[in-house]
PDB file of C-alpha atoms in Angstrom:
ATOM      1  CA  UNK A  10      73.272 139.253  73.907  1.00 51.00           C
ATOM      2  CA  UNK A  11      72.691 137.161  77.381  1.00 59.00           C
ATOM      3  CA  UNK A  12      76.553 136.798  79.417  1.00 64.00           C
ATOM      4  CA  UNK A  13      76.597 134.266  81.584  1.00 62.00           C
ATOM      5  CA  UNK A  14      79.452 134.810  83.391  1.00 68.00           C
ATOM      6  CA  UNK A  15      79.083 131.330  85.934  1.00 72.00           C
ATOM      7  CA  UNK A  16      79.311 129.130  82.232  1.00 69.00           C
ATOM      8  CA  UNK A  17      81.805 127.337  81.743  1.00 76.00           C
ATOM      9  CA  UNK A  18      82.343 125.062  78.589  1.00 77.00           C
ATOM     10  CA  UNK A  19      82.021 120.901  78.460  1.00 79.00           C
ATOM     11  CA  UNK A  20      85.803 119.865  78.200  1.00 83.00           C
ATOM     12  CA  UNK A  21      84.304 116.643  77.174  1.00 83.00           C
ATOM     13  CA  UNK A  22      81.880 118.514  74.042  1.00 81.00           C
ATOM     14  CA  UNK A  23      82.665 121.144  71.574  1.00 79.00           C
ATOM     15  CA  UNK A  24      80.039 123.347  71.077  1.00 75.00           C
ATOM     16  CA  UNK A  25      78.962 123.459  67.086  1.00 74.00           C
ATOM     17  CA  UNK A  26      81.028 126.569  64.625  1.00 75.00           C
ATOM     18  CA  UNK A  27      76.994 127.502  64.282  1.00 71.00           C
ATOM     19  CA  UNK A  28      76.163 128.502  68.054  1.00 72.00           C
ATOM     20  CA  UNK A  29      79.803 130.579  68.278  1.00 71.00           C
ATOM     21  CA  UNK A  30      78.675 133.455  70.106  1.00 70.00           C
ATOM     22  CA  UNK A  31      81.395 135.240  68.367  1.00 71.00           C
ATOM     23  CA  UNK A  32      80.125 133.753  64.799  1.00 73.00           C
ATOM     24  CA  UNK A  33      75.889 133.541  65.696  1.00 69.00           C
ATOM     25  CA  UNK A  34      75.249 137.317  65.402  1.00 73.00           C
ATOM     26  CA  UNK A  35      78.036 137.815  63.157  1.00 78.00           C
ATOM     27  CA  UNK A  36      76.801 136.362  60.119  1.00 78.00           C
ATOM     28  CA  UNK A  37      76.080 138.031  56.545  1.00 83.00           C
ATOM     29  CA  UNK A  38      73.027 138.878  54.443  1.00 85.00           C
ATOM     30  CA  UNK A  39      73.163 135.310  52.674  1.00 91.00           C
ATOM     31  CA  UNK A  40      74.092 133.141  54.944  1.00 87.00           C
ATOM     32  CA  UNK A  41      71.121 134.490  57.045  1.00 84.00           C
ATOM     33  CA  UNK A  42      68.547 134.804  53.110  1.00 91.00           C
ATOM     34  CA  UNK A  43      70.133 130.880  53.675  1.00 92.00           C
ATOM     35  CA  UNK A  44      69.075 129.789  57.093  1.00 88.00           C
ATOM     36  CA  UNK A  45      65.407 131.713  56.807  1.00 92.00           C
ATOM     37  CA  UNK A  46      64.771 129.763  53.321  1.00 96.00           C
ATOM     38  CA  UNK A  47      65.205 126.988  55.178  1.00 94.00           C
ATOM     39  CA  UNK A  48      63.193 127.611  58.014  1.00 93.00           C
ATOM     40  CA  UNK A  49      60.795 128.672  55.511  1.00 96.00           C
ATOM     41  CA  UNK A  50      60.600 125.155  53.957  1.00 95.00           C
ATOM     42  CA  UNK A  51      60.867 123.434  57.122  1.00 93.00           C
ATOM     43  CA  UNK A  52      57.648 125.099  58.210  1.00 95.00           C
ATOM     44  CA  UNK A  53      55.820 124.743  55.003  1.00 96.00           C
ATOM     45  CA  UNK A  54      56.606 120.658  55.317  1.00 91.00           C
ATOM     46  CA  UNK A  55      55.617 120.168  58.493  1.00 92.00           C
ATOM     47  CA  UNK A  56      52.100 122.595  58.048  1.00 94.00           C
ATOM     48  CA  UNK A  57      51.371 120.257  55.251  1.00 92.00           C
ATOM     49  CA  UNK A  58      52.330 117.360  57.326  1.00 90.00           C
ATOM     50  CA  UNK A  59      50.351 118.629  60.742  1.00 92.00           C
ATOM     51  CA  UNK A  60      47.536 118.695  57.768  1.00 93.00           C
ATOM     52  CA  UNK A  61      47.672 115.313  56.423  1.00 91.00           C
ATOM     53  CA  UNK A  62      47.682 113.879  59.580  1.00 90.00           C
ATOM     54  CA  UNK A  63      45.016 115.758  61.480  1.00 93.00           C
ATOM     55  CA  UNK A  64      42.795 115.251  58.812  1.00 93.00           C
ATOM     56  CA  UNK A  65      39.673 113.271  59.425  1.00 93.00           C
ATOM     57  CA  UNK A  66      38.643 112.251  55.901  1.00 93.00           C
ATOM     58  CA  UNK A  67      42.368 110.344  55.972  1.00 91.00           C
ATOM     59  CA  UNK A  68      41.894 106.826  54.896  1.00 91.00           C
ATOM     60  CA  UNK A  69      44.782 105.619  55.757  1.00 90.00           C
ATOM     61  CA  UNK A  70      48.422 105.969  56.563  1.00 89.00           C
ATOM     62  CA  UNK A  71      50.101 109.850  55.934  1.00 88.00           C
ATOM     63  CA  UNK A  72      53.434 109.025  54.084  1.00 87.00           C
ATOM     64  CA  UNK A  73      56.561 110.678  54.843  1.00 85.00           C
ATOM     65  CA  UNK A  74      59.229 110.244  52.954  1.00 87.00           C
ATOM     66  CA  UNK A  75      61.960 111.268  55.006  1.00 85.00           C
ATOM     67  CA  UNK A  76      60.566 108.146  57.322  1.00 85.00           C
ATOM     68  CA  UNK A  77      60.605 105.417  54.453  1.00 88.00           C
ATOM     69  CA  UNK A  78      64.216 106.783  53.385  1.00 88.00           C
ATOM     70  CA  UNK A  79      65.183 106.137  56.832  1.00 87.00           C
ATOM     71  CA  UNK A  80      63.849 102.910  57.259  1.00 86.00           C
ATOM     72  CA  UNK A  81      65.260 101.625  53.920  1.00 85.00           C
ATOM     73  CA  UNK A  82      68.381 102.884  55.048  1.00 81.00           C
ATOM     74  CA  UNK A  83      67.994 100.495  57.761  1.00 80.00           C
ATOM     75  CA  UNK A  84      66.627  97.703  56.838  1.00 82.00           C
ATOM     76  CA  UNK A  85      68.320  97.292  53.450  1.00 79.00           C
ATOM     77  CA  UNK A  86      71.808  97.635  54.664  1.00 72.00           C
ATOM     78  CA  UNK A  87      71.601  95.855  57.191  1.00 71.00           C
ATOM     79  CA  UNK A  88      75.428  95.527  57.623  1.00 73.00           C
ATOM     80  CA  UNK A  89      76.229  98.884  58.303  1.00 72.00           C
ATOM     81  CA  UNK A  90      73.358  98.611  61.221  1.00 71.00           C
ATOM     82  CA  UNK A  91      74.808  94.965  62.444  1.00 78.00           C
ATOM     83  CA  UNK A  92      78.149  93.232  63.010  1.00 82.00           C
ATOM     84  CA  UNK A  93      78.885  90.685  63.413  1.00 87.00           C
ATOM     85  CA  UNK A  94      81.372  89.602  67.190  1.00 92.00           C
ATOM     86  CA  UNK A  95      81.449  86.764  69.206  1.00 95.00           C
ATOM     87  CA  UNK A  96      79.452  88.130  72.322  1.00 95.00           C
ATOM     88  CA  UNK A  97      76.724  88.584  69.758  1.00 93.00           C
ATOM     89  CA  UNK A  98      77.268  85.106  68.262  1.00 94.00           C
ATOM     90  CA  UNK A  99      77.685  83.885  71.669  1.00 96.00           C
ATOM     91  CA  UNK A 100      74.033  85.319  72.529  1.00 95.00           C
ATOM     92  CA  UNK A 101      72.436  84.474  69.301  1.00 93.00           C
ATOM     93  CA  UNK A 102      72.908  80.638  69.770  1.00 94.00           C
ATOM     94  CA  UNK A 103      72.550  80.870  74.069  1.00 96.00           C
ATOM     95  CA  UNK A 104      69.607  82.131  73.295  1.00 96.00           C
ATOM     96  CA  UNK A 105      68.480  79.970  70.342  1.00 96.00           C
ATOM     97  CA  UNK A 106      69.199  77.219  70.910  1.00 96.00           C
ATOM     98  CA  UNK A 107      69.872  77.002  74.941  1.00 96.00           C
ATOM     99  CA  UNK A 108      66.600  76.814  75.950  1.00 97.00           C
ATOM    100  CA  UNK A 109      65.996  73.345  73.581  1.00 97.00           C
ATOM    101  CA  UNK A 110      68.734  72.302  75.333  1.00 97.00           C
ATOM    102  CA  UNK A 111      67.685  72.960  79.068  1.00 97.00           C
ATOM    103  CA  UNK A 112      64.459  71.648  78.254  1.00 98.00           C
ATOM    104  CA  UNK A 113      66.170  68.108  77.283  1.00 98.00           C
ATOM    105  CA  UNK A 114      68.495  67.807  79.469  1.00 98.00           C
ATOM    106  CA  UNK A 115      65.164  68.304  81.811  1.00 98.00           C
ATOM    107  CA  UNK A 116      62.886  65.903  80.047  1.00 98.00           C
ATOM    108  CA  UNK A 117      65.593  63.530  80.090  1.00 98.00           C
ATOM    109  CA  UNK A 118      67.128  63.183  83.634  1.00 98.00           C
ATOM    110  CA  UNK A 119      62.880  62.924  84.234  1.00 96.00           C
ATOM    111  CA  UNK A 120      62.549  59.770  82.083  1.00 96.00           C
ATOM    112  CA  UNK A 121      65.631  57.823  83.241  1.00 97.00           C
ATOM    113  CA  UNK A 122      64.851  58.256  86.651  1.00 95.00           C
ATOM    114  CA  UNK A 123      61.083  57.338  86.001  1.00 93.00           C
ATOM    115  CA  UNK A 124      62.912  54.229  83.957  1.00 94.00           C
ATOM    116  CA  UNK A 125      65.377  54.007  86.888  1.00 95.00           C
ATOM    117  CA  UNK A 126      61.657  53.459  89.113  1.00 93.00           C
ATOM    118  CA  UNK A 127      59.791  51.172  86.900  1.00 90.00           C
ATOM    119  CA  UNK A 128      63.358  48.656  86.343  1.00 93.00           C
ATOM    120  CA  UNK A 129      63.419  49.027  90.611  1.00 94.00           C
ATOM    121  CA  UNK A 130      59.990  48.004  91.003  1.00 89.00           C
ATOM    122  CA  UNK A 131      59.412  51.753  93.514  1.00 91.00           C
ATOM    123  CA  UNK A 132      57.128  53.545  90.399  1.00 87.00           C
ATOM    124  CA  UNK A 133      53.198  53.941  90.592  1.00 83.00           C
ATOM    125  CA  UNK A 134      51.559  54.521  88.049  1.00 81.00           C
ATOM    126  CA  UNK A 135      49.216  57.109  88.138  1.00 80.00           C
ATOM    127  CA  UNK A 136      46.722  55.803  85.747  1.00 81.00           C
ATOM    128  CA  UNK A 137      47.778  52.377  86.138  1.00 75.00           C
ATOM    129  CA  UNK A 138      44.374  49.995  84.437  1.00 77.00           C
ATOM    130  CA  UNK A 139      45.304  46.650  85.877  1.00 74.00           C
ATOM    131  CA  UNK A 140      45.192  48.135  89.211  1.00 59.00           C
TER     132      UNK A 140
END
């Protein structure tokens, strides 16, 4: 085992028990067998996925059940991923109603100024047919 003399444990994060040097090299044969079994299963699944992904005669997408489960958990139960807060509510209103109110104000002030100039007779119409 390699010892690093200058290594210090992080004060913000604890080391997981699987990486504790006292336990890491002193696992029981049953734990080692289960770990090897998990690694072999993971390697077989990865190999199968890579074969499907790199098949030159493949038609369509490669179905990955783990990605499907993740997407279903993410999209079906939205409340776990998004909670309504006053900040979210105000940002949503600002982003949806804000542009409408902004352009409404610009258009209405321009229209009012134009009507004021027309009433005073100072507005020269750009497409005047009678002139």
